[in-house]
Amino acid sequence: MIYLDHAAATPVSAKVLEAMQPYFGVDFFNPSAAYLPAKKVAADYEKAKGVIAHAIGAKASDLIITAGATEANNLAFTAVYDYKSAGSDVSRHAPSRPSSRGSVATTCPQPVAHCLKTSDSCAHILYLTTEHDSVRQVAEGLGGIAINVLPNGLIDLKDLQAKITDDTQLISVSLVNNELGTIQPLAEIAEIVRTTKIDRMKRGIKTQLLLHSDASQALNLLDINVARLGVDLLTLNAAKVYGPKGVGALYVSHNARLRPLVVGGGQEKGLRSGTENVPGVIGFAKAVELAKEHLNGNRKKYALWRKSLLSELKDYELINKKHCLDNFVVVSFPGLDAERLIFLLEEKNVYVATGAACAASKGEKSHVLKAIGLSDLQIAGSLRLTLGETNTEEQIRDAARIINDVVSLEHRRINKNKD
Amino acid sequence: MIYLDHAAATPVSAKVLEAMQPYFGVDFFNPSAAYLPAKKVAADYEKAKGVIAHAIGAKASDLIITAGATEANNLAFTAVYDYKSAGSDVSRHAPSRPSSRGSVATTCPQPVAHCLKTSDSCAHILYLTTEHDSVRQVAEGLGGIAINVLPNGLIDLKDLQAKITDDTQLISVSLVNNELGTIQPLAEIAEIVRTTKIDRMKRGIKTQLLLHSDASQALNLLDINVARLGVDLLTLNAAKVYGPKGVGALYVSHNARLRPLVVGGGQEKGLRSGTENVPGVIGFAKAVELAKEHLNGNRKKYALWRKSLLSELKDYELINKKHCLDNFVVVSFPGLDAERLIFLLEEKNVYVATGAACAASKGEKSHVLKAIGLSDLQIAGSLRLTLGETNTEEQIRDAARIINDVVSLEHRRINKNKD
C-alpha cells in the first residue's frame, strides 16, 4: 500500500500509542477526583498540555483542549462577542468560579449559544476564502467577509488591508492550507494587525482586533511560535501529526476572551467542560514531541521526495508551485477525471485524494482550487498527494511510475473513444 | 488498591482496548476519504454506532456521536429553539445538504450560537434539581425551572405536573443520578409528557414537548430501551461503562430537531462536525456489547456486595436507601468530615468520593444531597462508594473493615479532643 493522503489522516505512531496505553486501563482516574492517583493523572495531563504548548512557545494555561481542530476553530470565533450591544448580558452572568486547577476562568459560565448575538448585530470578521469548512462555515454564519487569495494561493494582502474596517474584530487565516499546503505569511498579516491596532489606539477606537490561525496541517513541518507568528488564537490538531483522532487544542492569548460552546463541570478553565480525554492529550503531547524532534529531517526528506515526484511524473500541471509545505504535491491532469484516477490508482494500491476529504465526500468542487483561479478542466483533473511517515523513497518512485501508467492509459482510452 | 469510585471513572476494559487497537495505527483512514480502505473504516464506524444504538433499541442513524456526555447534554438542549420568534431566521438558512453517509440532515448549517435566541425569548425548560452540572448549567442558562425531588431522591411527580405549562418545550431528567444512583421513573414521566401532548393537541397548541434523559451512569446496569422509556433525547457516555474517555452519544428521536454546537465538514448529519473519532467509537461499541452481556450477572453481584457492605459497615446512616443502582452505596457519618475520611482511606489504599468528581474538586457542597434534604452535618460526613469491575468480593469485605477502622479512629480522635 502506498498511502499518499497524509493531509486527510495520519496513523497514530507506535511511540504515541505506547505513551497512551497506561492511561486507558491503569491511570484511568478522573483528573477531578480528590485522591492522589487521580491527582497524579491530573498532573500528567497538565504536563502533556505543557509539552504541546511549549512546542508553539506557549504555556499549558494558554491551551484549551478540544475534541479536534473543528471544535477549536469554532471555539476561536466565540472571541467575537459584541461587547457593546451585549453589555447588559455580560453583567447578568454570575462571576466565574475559580477552576479546580490553574488560573481563574475569564468567561461567563453560560454557553456561547446564549451569549452570542444574532445577525442583527454581526461582528465584523475577515477570513481567507480558502479556509477549511470548519472556519468558513462559522465565519459565514457570523456574516464574515472573505479575503481573496492570489493565483499562487497566498493571501492577497492588499485585499486584506482594503477590507479591514474600524469594526473588524477577528481575522482568520490558516497557517497552512489543507488542500494546497500553501504557507500563509502570518507574520506579515500580524504586522498589518499591529499597525491597525496602533492606528485605532491613536484614534481612541477600542474595538478588539484578533488574529486566528488554523495550524492543523503545520505542526509537524513548521517551527511554530505564537509570538513570532503574532497570532492571538491558534488551532492545533493531534490527528494530522500522527497523534490520536478526537483531540485538538486552541491556543488563546491573554488578549482574547472566549465563551464556552459546552458548559458543565468547568474543565479547561470553564471554556470546555467534560471529563478530560487524558489518553488523547498524552498521545497528542508525544506526537508533538516526535514532530519537533524530526522536524528538520522530515522537511529535507519530503523536499527531496517532492522534487523526485515532480521530475518523474509526466503530462501534469503543477498547481502548488511555491510557498507550500514540502509534503504537499498538487498536480492536475487536465482532460482527465480525478475521481476516475483515484479509483484506478486504488486498484494498484496507491491512495490519493482530490481535496479535503470531508468536502470531497460530498461531491463538491474544491472551493480552494476555484479560488486560485483554476479552470473547471484543471479542477476536474486535480490530485492532491500528501507525503508522510508511512512512505519510503522506493514508494515515491513506484507511485510516480504507477501514476504515469494510469494517466497514460486514461489518455489512450479517451483518445480511442474519440476515434 | 481498592477503587470504589466507578461513578467518576472506569478503566478501559482489556477487550475494549483490544478492539480499538487496529484503528489507531492500521485502519486509521479518514472515514470521509474516497478510497476503499477509508470506506471500510467508515463502515466499521457506522457498524459500531449500530451496536451502541441497538443496545438502547435505536438505529445507528438516531445517534449523534460527541466527545462525551457533557457535550451530548449540551447538544440536547439545542432542541429548544424558539421556532415561533425565530421563524425568519430559519428560512434564511441555506437548505441542509445531504450528508456523505446516511440520511439527510434536518438542521441548518449554522452553529447554534447564531441561531438560539437569548433570554428575552427564553424557551420553557424543566429540569430535575439533582441533575449533573452539564445539564443544570445549560438549563439554568436558558432560564429553566428546577423540579423538586422527594427525600428519597426520586422526582416529585406532582411538582413536575404543577410546573408544566403550555409553553414547556423540554423536560430533562437523568435516568440515574450520578451522586446517589437513584433511578428515576422515566416511563411515568413519559406518560405525563404523553398526556400533556394529547391535551395540547386537542386544544390546538402546537408547542413541542420533548423528554431528555442523561443515562451516562445507567448503560451497564439497566436494560435501556428508548421506546419503553419514552424519551426523545438520551445521553450516553463511554467513559462510565469501561469504554474510552472523550466519547459519548446523543440519541435523537424523529420528534427532535437539533442545531449543531460545532460546524464544519458536516459529519454526524451536520450536527457535529469534525473527523470521526473512530477508535473511540469502536471502543464505545465494544464496551456497550460487554455491558449488555454481563448486565444481569453484574447487577446480582453488585446487589450482593452492596448488601454485604451495608451489613458490615458500622455507625453509618444510609442515604440512598431505595430506587438506586446496585453499585451505588452512599453513606453518611454525621459528625465526621468526609474530606478527612477520603484522605485517611487513601492512606490505606481505599479510594472513595464525596460526590461528583467535578463538583467535589471545586470544594462545593453537593447540590444533590442538599436537594434531598440532608443536614449540613449529614452532607459533610457523606461518602459515595461506587462498586465496579475492578472490585472483588474480598475487596468489598476489606473495604468495610478499613472504613470501620478509619471511622472509629476518627470518632476516638474527636472525642479525645472534646475531653
PDB file of C-alpha atoms in Angstrom, chain B residues 50-286:
ATOM      1  CA  GLY B  50     -25.319   0.477  15.213  1.00  0.00           C
ATOM      2  CA  VAL B  51     -24.158  -1.681  18.137  1.00  0.00           C
ATOM      3  CA  ILE B  52     -24.448   1.251  20.556  1.00  0.00           C
ATOM      4  CA  ALA B  53     -27.833   2.238  19.146  1.00  0.00           C
ATOM      5  CA  HIS B  54     -29.121  -1.332  19.191  1.00  0.00           C
ATOM      6  CA  ALA B  55     -28.364  -1.556  22.905  1.00  0.00           C
ATOM      7  CA  ILE B  56     -30.970   1.142  23.554  1.00  0.00           C
ATOM      8  CA  GLY B  57     -33.439  -0.066  20.927  1.00  0.00           C
ATOM      9  CA  ALA B  58     -32.433   2.503  18.323  1.00  0.00           C
ATOM     10  CA  LYS B  59     -30.722   2.675  14.930  1.00  0.00           C
ATOM     11  CA  ALA B  60     -27.249   3.995  14.063  1.00  0.00           C
ATOM     12  CA  SER B  61     -28.841   6.941  12.282  1.00  0.00           C
ATOM     13  CA  ASP B  62     -30.540   8.000  15.547  1.00  0.00           C
ATOM     14  CA  LEU B  63     -27.199   8.650  17.248  1.00  0.00           C
ATOM     15  CA  ILE B  64     -25.003  11.729  17.143  1.00  0.00           C
ATOM     16  CA  ILE B  65     -21.540  10.898  18.400  1.00  0.00           C
ATOM     17  CA  THR B  66     -19.992  13.556  20.654  1.00  0.00           C
ATOM     18  CA  ALA B  67     -16.829  13.960  22.716  1.00  0.00           C
ATOM     19  CA  GLY B  68     -18.690  12.819  25.835  1.00  0.00           C
ATOM     20  CA  ALA B  69     -21.838  13.103  27.907  1.00  0.00           C
ATOM     21  CA  THR B  70     -21.324  16.774  28.690  1.00  0.00           C
ATOM     22  CA  GLU B  71     -21.340  17.714  25.022  1.00  0.00           C
ATOM     23  CA  ALA B  72     -24.294  15.380  24.389  1.00  0.00           C
ATOM     24  CA  ASN B  73     -26.265  17.059  27.186  1.00  0.00           C
ATOM     25  CA  ASN B  74     -25.433  20.479  25.798  1.00  0.00           C
ATOM     26  CA  LEU B  75     -26.429  19.356  22.305  1.00  0.00           C
ATOM     27  CA  ALA B  76     -29.754  18.004  23.567  1.00  0.00           C
ATOM     28  CA  PHE B  77     -30.776  21.467  24.696  1.00  0.00           C
ATOM     29  CA  THR B  78     -30.373  22.878  21.202  1.00  0.00           C
ATOM     30  CA  ALA B  79     -33.747  21.213  20.584  1.00  0.00           C
ATOM     31  CA  VAL B  80     -35.418  24.053  22.458  1.00  0.00           C
ATOM     32  CA  TYR B  81     -35.202  26.511  19.718  1.00  0.00           C
ATOM     33  CA  ASP B  82     -37.883  29.118  19.677  1.00  0.00           C
ATOM     34  CA  TYR B  83     -39.332  28.391  16.268  1.00  0.00           C
ATOM     35  CA  LYS B  84     -42.036  30.998  16.593  1.00  0.00           C
ATOM     36  CA  SER B  85     -39.925  34.032  17.346  1.00  0.00           C
ATOM     37  CA  ALA B  86     -37.116  32.943  15.065  1.00  0.00           C
ATOM     38  CA  GLY B  87     -39.190  31.930  12.084  1.00  0.00           C
ATOM     39  CA  SER B  88     -37.444  34.353   9.794  1.00  0.00           C
ATOM     40  CA  ASP B  89     -34.057  33.097  10.914  1.00  0.00           C
ATOM     41  CA  VAL B  90     -34.885  29.541   9.982  1.00  0.00           C
ATOM     42  CA  SER B  91     -35.922  30.422   6.480  1.00  0.00           C
ATOM     43  CA  ARG B  92     -32.767  32.433   5.964  1.00  0.00           C
ATOM     44  CA  HIS B  93     -30.595  29.382   6.419  1.00  0.00           C
ATOM     45  CA  ALA B  94     -29.494  27.501   3.368  1.00  0.00           C
ATOM     46  CA  PRO B  95     -31.249  24.163   2.969  1.00  0.00           C
ATOM     47  CA  SER B  96     -29.270  21.399   4.563  1.00  0.00           C
ATOM     48  CA  ARG B  97     -27.016  19.405   2.297  1.00  0.00           C
ATOM     49  CA  PRO B  98     -27.187  15.653   2.049  1.00  0.00           C
ATOM     50  CA  SER B  99     -24.599  14.077   4.274  1.00  0.00           C
ATOM     51  CA  SER B 100     -21.886  11.913   2.779  1.00  0.00           C
ATOM     52  CA  ARG B 101     -23.228   8.874   4.563  1.00  0.00           C
ATOM     53  CA  GLY B 102     -26.687   8.190   5.841  1.00  0.00           C
ATOM     54  CA  SER B 103     -29.755  10.340   5.778  1.00  0.00           C
ATOM     55  CA  VAL B 104     -30.268  13.994   5.112  1.00  0.00           C
ATOM     56  CA  ALA B 105     -29.551  16.382   7.942  1.00  0.00           C
ATOM     57  CA  THR B 106     -32.549  18.160   9.382  1.00  0.00           C
ATOM     58  CA  THR B 107     -30.549  21.117  10.571  1.00  0.00           C
ATOM     59  CA  CYS B 108     -29.342  24.456   9.388  1.00  0.00           C
ATOM     60  CA  PRO B 109     -25.642  24.521   8.574  1.00  0.00           C
ATOM     61  CA  GLN B 110     -25.003  27.286  11.091  1.00  0.00           C
ATOM     62  CA  PRO B 111     -23.846  26.744  14.633  1.00  0.00           C
ATOM     63  CA  VAL B 112     -26.429  27.013  17.346  1.00  0.00           C
ATOM     64  CA  ALA B 113     -24.562  30.022  18.680  1.00  0.00           C
ATOM     65  CA  HIS B 114     -26.009  32.087  15.918  1.00  0.00           C
ATOM     66  CA  CYS B 115     -29.478  30.627  15.935  1.00  0.00           C
ATOM     67  CA  LEU B 116     -30.575  30.255  19.544  1.00  0.00           C
ATOM     68  CA  LYS B 117     -32.453  33.158  20.950  1.00  0.00           C
ATOM     69  CA  THR B 118     -31.189  34.953  24.015  1.00  0.00           C
ATOM     70  CA  SER B 119     -33.025  35.384  27.259  1.00  0.00           C
ATOM     71  CA  ASP B 120     -35.626  37.838  26.015  1.00  0.00           C
ATOM     72  CA  SER B 121     -37.462  34.920  24.438  1.00  0.00           C
ATOM     73  CA  CYS B 122     -36.457  32.073  26.709  1.00  0.00           C
ATOM     74  CA  ALA B 123     -37.636  28.596  25.972  1.00  0.00           C
ATOM     75  CA  HIS B 124     -39.585  26.987  28.807  1.00  0.00           C
ATOM     76  CA  ILE B 125     -37.488  24.196  30.212  1.00  0.00           C
ATOM     77  CA  LEU B 126     -37.902  21.958  33.243  1.00  0.00           C
ATOM     78  CA  TYR B 127     -35.020  20.018  34.737  1.00  0.00           C
ATOM     79  CA  LEU B 128     -34.580  17.915  37.802  1.00  0.00           C
ATOM     80  CA  THR B 129     -32.855  19.846  40.560  1.00  0.00           C
ATOM     81  CA  THR B 130     -30.410  16.968  41.143  1.00  0.00           C
ATOM     82  CA  GLU B 131     -29.061  16.935  37.583  1.00  0.00           C
ATOM     83  CA  HIS B 132     -25.341  16.931  36.774  1.00  0.00           C
ATOM     84  CA  ASP B 133     -23.736  20.320  36.096  1.00  0.00           C
ATOM     85  CA  SER B 134     -23.690  19.650  32.360  1.00  0.00           C
ATOM     86  CA  VAL B 135     -27.492  19.677  32.372  1.00  0.00           C
ATOM     87  CA  ARG B 136     -28.049  22.143  35.203  1.00  0.00           C
ATOM     88  CA  GLN B 137     -25.851  24.892  33.815  1.00  0.00           C
ATOM     89  CA  VAL B 138     -27.313  24.742  30.314  1.00  0.00           C
ATOM     90  CA  ALA B 139     -30.865  24.583  31.673  1.00  0.00           C
ATOM     91  CA  GLU B 140     -30.219  27.487  34.016  1.00  0.00           C
ATOM     92  CA  GLY B 141     -28.591  29.440  31.208  1.00  0.00           C
ATOM     93  CA  LEU B 142     -31.786  29.028  29.195  1.00  0.00           C
ATOM     94  CA  GLY B 143     -33.908  30.161  32.124  1.00  0.00           C
ATOM     95  CA  GLY B 144     -35.034  26.637  33.008  1.00  0.00           C
ATOM     96  CA  ILE B 145     -37.057  25.849  36.104  1.00  0.00           C
ATOM     97  CA  ALA B 146     -35.968  23.159  38.557  1.00  0.00           C
ATOM     98  CA  ILE B 147     -38.268  20.275  39.500  1.00  0.00           C
ATOM     99  CA  ASN B 148     -38.020  19.148  43.114  1.00  0.00           C
ATOM    100  CA  VAL B 149     -37.048  15.705  44.314  1.00  0.00           C
ATOM    101  CA  LEU B 150     -38.543  13.807  47.211  1.00  0.00           C
ATOM    102  CA  PRO B 151     -36.358  12.953  50.226  1.00  0.00           C
ATOM    103  CA  ASN B 152     -35.777   9.533  48.650  1.00  0.00           C
ATOM    104  CA  GLY B 153     -34.177  11.217  45.643  1.00  0.00           C
ATOM    105  CA  LEU B 154     -37.000  10.426  43.235  1.00  0.00           C
ATOM    106  CA  ILE B 155     -38.598  13.134  41.134  1.00  0.00           C
ATOM    107  CA  ASP B 156     -41.589  14.839  42.728  1.00  0.00           C
ATOM    108  CA  LEU B 157     -44.101  13.998  40.008  1.00  0.00           C
ATOM    109  CA  LYS B 158     -46.684  16.371  41.467  1.00  0.00           C
ATOM    110  CA  ASP B 159     -44.173  19.201  41.285  1.00  0.00           C
ATOM    111  CA  LEU B 160     -43.438  18.252  37.691  1.00  0.00           C
ATOM    112  CA  GLN B 161     -47.099  18.306  36.763  1.00  0.00           C
ATOM    113  CA  ALA B 162     -47.628  21.615  38.506  1.00  0.00           C
ATOM    114  CA  LYS B 163     -44.734  23.216  36.650  1.00  0.00           C
ATOM    115  CA  ILE B 164     -45.589  22.039  33.130  1.00  0.00           C
ATOM    116  CA  THR B 165     -47.215  24.886  31.219  1.00  0.00           C
ATOM    117  CA  ASP B 166     -48.409  25.183  27.645  1.00  0.00           C
ATOM    118  CA  ASP B 167     -45.004  26.712  26.855  1.00  0.00           C
ATOM    119  CA  THR B 168     -42.897  23.874  28.257  1.00  0.00           C
ATOM    120  CA  GLN B 169     -40.688  22.552  25.465  1.00  0.00           C
ATOM    121  CA  LEU B 170     -38.205  20.277  27.171  1.00  0.00           C
ATOM    122  CA  ILE B 171     -38.054  18.223  30.354  1.00  0.00           C
ATOM    123  CA  SER B 172     -34.668  16.883  31.381  1.00  0.00           C
ATOM    124  CA  VAL B 173     -34.434  14.130  33.987  1.00  0.00           C
ATOM    125  CA  SER B 174     -31.406  11.849  34.245  1.00  0.00           C
ATOM    126  CA  LEU B 175     -32.144   8.142  34.238  1.00  0.00           C
ATOM    127  CA  VAL B 176     -29.699   7.560  37.093  1.00  0.00           C
ATOM    128  CA  ASN B 177     -28.430  10.277  39.389  1.00  0.00           C
ATOM    129  CA  ASN B 178     -24.644  10.464  39.445  1.00  0.00           C
ATOM    130  CA  GLU B 179     -24.311  11.046  43.176  1.00  0.00           C
ATOM    131  CA  LEU B 180     -26.987   8.774  44.598  1.00  0.00           C
ATOM    132  CA  GLY B 181     -27.555   6.243  41.854  1.00  0.00           C
ATOM    133  CA  THR B 182     -31.264   6.981  42.090  1.00  0.00           C
ATOM    134  CA  ILE B 183     -33.175   5.514  39.161  1.00  0.00           C
ATOM    135  CA  GLN B 184     -35.865   7.939  38.061  1.00  0.00           C
ATOM    136  CA  PRO B 185     -39.243   6.646  36.846  1.00  0.00           C
ATOM    137  CA  LEU B 186     -38.736   7.767  33.276  1.00  0.00           C
ATOM    138  CA  ALA B 187     -41.683   5.805  31.951  1.00  0.00           C
ATOM    139  CA  GLU B 188     -44.001   7.576  34.392  1.00  0.00           C
ATOM    140  CA  ILE B 189     -42.586  10.932  33.365  1.00  0.00           C
ATOM    141  CA  ALA B 190     -43.007   9.958  29.718  1.00  0.00           C
ATOM    142  CA  GLU B 191     -46.651   9.141  30.428  1.00  0.00           C
ATOM    143  CA  ILE B 192     -47.165  12.643  31.822  1.00  0.00           C
ATOM    144  CA  VAL B 193     -45.490  14.026  28.707  1.00  0.00           C
ATOM    145  CA  ARG B 194     -47.758  11.899  26.513  1.00  0.00           C
ATOM    146  CA  THR B 195     -50.982  13.038  28.170  1.00  0.00           C
ATOM    147  CA  THR B 196     -49.776  16.641  28.106  1.00  0.00           C
ATOM    148  CA  LYS B 197     -49.163  16.345  24.381  1.00  0.00           C
ATOM    149  CA  ILE B 198     -52.590  14.823  23.763  1.00  0.00           C
ATOM    150  CA  ASP B 199     -54.166  17.595  25.766  1.00  0.00           C
ATOM    151  CA  ARG B 200     -52.223  20.212  23.808  1.00  0.00           C
ATOM    152  CA  MET B 201     -53.231  18.642  20.533  1.00  0.00           C
ATOM    153  CA  LYS B 202     -56.908  18.756  21.498  1.00  0.00           C
ATOM    154  CA  ARG B 203     -56.579  22.418  22.297  1.00  0.00           C
ATOM    155  CA  GLY B 204     -54.669  23.194  19.116  1.00  0.00           C
ATOM    156  CA  ILE B 205     -51.424  24.065  20.895  1.00  0.00           C
ATOM    157  CA  LYS B 206     -48.504  23.217  18.661  1.00  0.00           C
ATOM    158  CA  THR B 207     -45.579  23.765  21.033  1.00  0.00           C
ATOM    159  CA  GLN B 208     -43.270  20.747  21.068  1.00  0.00           C
ATOM    160  CA  LEU B 209     -42.657  18.850  24.295  1.00  0.00           C
ATOM    161  CA  LEU B 210     -39.537  16.725  24.461  1.00  0.00           C
ATOM    162  CA  LEU B 211     -38.168  14.443  27.152  1.00  0.00           C
ATOM    163  CA  HIS B 212     -34.397  14.292  27.571  1.00  0.00           C
ATOM    164  CA  SER B 213     -32.561  11.923  29.871  1.00  0.00           C
ATOM    165  CA  ASP B 214     -28.894  11.689  30.775  1.00  0.00           C
ATOM    166  CA  ALA B 215     -28.252   7.954  31.016  1.00  0.00           C
ATOM    167  CA  SER B 216     -24.480   8.243  31.494  1.00  0.00           C
ATOM    168  CA  GLN B 217     -24.388   6.140  34.641  1.00  0.00           C
ATOM    169  CA  ALA B 218     -27.014   3.631  33.583  1.00  0.00           C
ATOM    170  CA  LEU B 219     -25.855   1.823  30.487  1.00  0.00           C
ATOM    171  CA  ASN B 220     -24.087  -1.076  32.169  1.00  0.00           C
ATOM    172  CA  LEU B 221     -26.647  -1.861  34.850  1.00  0.00           C
ATOM    173  CA  LEU B 222     -30.033  -1.063  33.351  1.00  0.00           C
ATOM    174  CA  ASP B 223     -31.725  -2.521  30.329  1.00  0.00           C
ATOM    175  CA  ILE B 224     -32.361   0.688  28.420  1.00  0.00           C
ATOM    176  CA  ASN B 225     -34.873   0.966  25.615  1.00  0.00           C
ATOM    177  CA  VAL B 226     -35.721   4.413  24.303  1.00  0.00           C
ATOM    178  CA  ALA B 227     -39.232   3.437  23.259  1.00  0.00           C
ATOM    179  CA  ARG B 228     -40.007   1.852  26.605  1.00  0.00           C
ATOM    180  CA  LEU B 229     -38.557   4.825  28.466  1.00  0.00           C
ATOM    181  CA  GLY B 230     -40.455   7.186  26.191  1.00  0.00           C
ATOM    182  CA  VAL B 231     -37.551   9.602  25.771  1.00  0.00           C
ATOM    183  CA  ASP B 232     -36.897  11.815  22.766  1.00  0.00           C
ATOM    184  CA  LEU B 233     -33.277  12.512  23.658  1.00  0.00           C
ATOM    185  CA  LEU B 234     -30.906  10.248  25.580  1.00  0.00           C
ATOM    186  CA  THR B 235     -27.312  10.914  26.566  1.00  0.00           C
ATOM    187  CA  LEU B 236     -24.782   8.074  26.655  1.00  0.00           C
ATOM    188  CA  ASN B 237     -21.210   8.052  27.905  1.00  0.00           C
ATOM    189  CA  ALA B 238     -18.454   5.582  27.025  1.00  0.00           C
ATOM    190  CA  ALA B 239     -16.153   6.550  29.886  1.00  0.00           C
ATOM    191  CA  LYS B 240     -18.593   5.427  32.582  1.00  0.00           C
ATOM    192  CA  VAL B 241     -19.028   1.958  31.137  1.00  0.00           C
ATOM    193  CA  TYR B 242     -15.409   0.786  30.750  1.00  0.00           C
ATOM    194  CA  GLY B 243     -15.060   2.480  27.385  1.00  0.00           C
ATOM    195  CA  PRO B 244     -12.673   5.274  26.398  1.00  0.00           C
ATOM    196  CA  LYS B 245     -12.796   8.835  27.674  1.00  0.00           C
ATOM    197  CA  GLY B 246     -13.770  11.527  25.196  1.00  0.00           C
ATOM    198  CA  VAL B 247     -16.651   9.674  23.552  1.00  0.00           C
ATOM    199  CA  GLY B 248     -20.365   9.978  24.109  1.00  0.00           C
ATOM    200  CA  ALA B 249     -23.553   9.941  22.112  1.00  0.00           C
ATOM    201  CA  LEU B 250     -26.910  11.585  21.945  1.00  0.00           C
ATOM    202  CA  TYR B 251     -29.900   9.553  20.837  1.00  0.00           C
ATOM    203  CA  VAL B 252     -32.240  11.806  18.882  1.00  0.00           C
ATOM    204  CA  SER B 253     -35.796  10.739  18.086  1.00  0.00           C
ATOM    205  CA  HIS B 254     -37.556  11.877  14.959  1.00  0.00           C
ATOM    206  CA  ASN B 255     -39.538  14.355  17.058  1.00  0.00           C
ATOM    207  CA  ALA B 256     -36.494  16.379  17.966  1.00  0.00           C
ATOM    208  CA  ARG B 257     -34.750  18.857  15.721  1.00  0.00           C
ATOM    209  CA  LEU B 258     -31.317  19.881  16.881  1.00  0.00           C
ATOM    210  CA  ARG B 259     -28.825  22.523  15.894  1.00  0.00           C
ATOM    211  CA  PRO B 260     -25.079  21.990  15.798  1.00  0.00           C
ATOM    212  CA  LEU B 261     -22.842  23.395  18.521  1.00  0.00           C
ATOM    213  CA  VAL B 262     -19.929  22.930  16.133  1.00  0.00           C
ATOM    214  CA  VAL B 263     -19.983  23.280  12.326  1.00  0.00           C
ATOM    215  CA  GLY B 264     -17.541  22.309   9.604  1.00  0.00           C
ATOM    216  CA  GLY B 265     -17.142  19.208   7.468  1.00  0.00           C
ATOM    217  CA  GLY B 266     -20.743  18.145   8.129  1.00  0.00           C
ATOM    218  CA  GLN B 267     -20.079  14.846   9.909  1.00  0.00           C
ATOM    219  CA  GLU B 268     -22.805  13.279  12.107  1.00  0.00           C
ATOM    220  CA  LYS B 269     -25.578  14.528   9.813  1.00  0.00           C
ATOM    221  CA  GLY B 270     -24.249  18.068  10.039  1.00  0.00           C
ATOM    222  CA  LEU B 271     -24.904  18.145  13.783  1.00  0.00           C
ATOM    223  CA  ARG B 272     -21.364  17.543  14.959  1.00  0.00           C
ATOM    224  CA  SER B 273     -18.572  18.281  12.540  1.00  0.00           C
ATOM    225  CA  GLY B 274     -15.005  17.064  12.883  1.00  0.00           C
ATOM    226  CA  THR B 275     -13.162  13.945  11.724  1.00  0.00           C
ATOM    227  CA  GLU B 276     -14.788  10.967  13.409  1.00  0.00           C
ATOM    228  CA  ASN B 277     -13.055   9.545  16.489  1.00  0.00           C
ATOM    229  CA  VAL B 278     -13.052   6.061  15.015  1.00  0.00           C
ATOM    230  CA  PRO B 279     -11.089   4.178  17.725  1.00  0.00           C
ATOM    231  CA  GLY B 280     -13.220   5.874  20.373  1.00  0.00           C
ATOM    232  CA  VAL B 281     -16.491   4.770  18.823  1.00  0.00           C
ATOM    233  CA  ILE B 282     -15.216   1.254  18.163  1.00  0.00           C
ATOM    234  CA  GLY B 283     -14.248   1.061  21.844  1.00  0.00           C
ATOM    235  CA  PHE B 284     -17.582   2.516  22.938  1.00  0.00           C
ATOM    236  CA  ALA B 285     -19.415  -0.171  20.955  1.00  0.00           C
ATOM    237  CA  LYS B 286     -17.316  -2.938  22.477  1.00  0.00           C
TER     238      LYS B 286
END
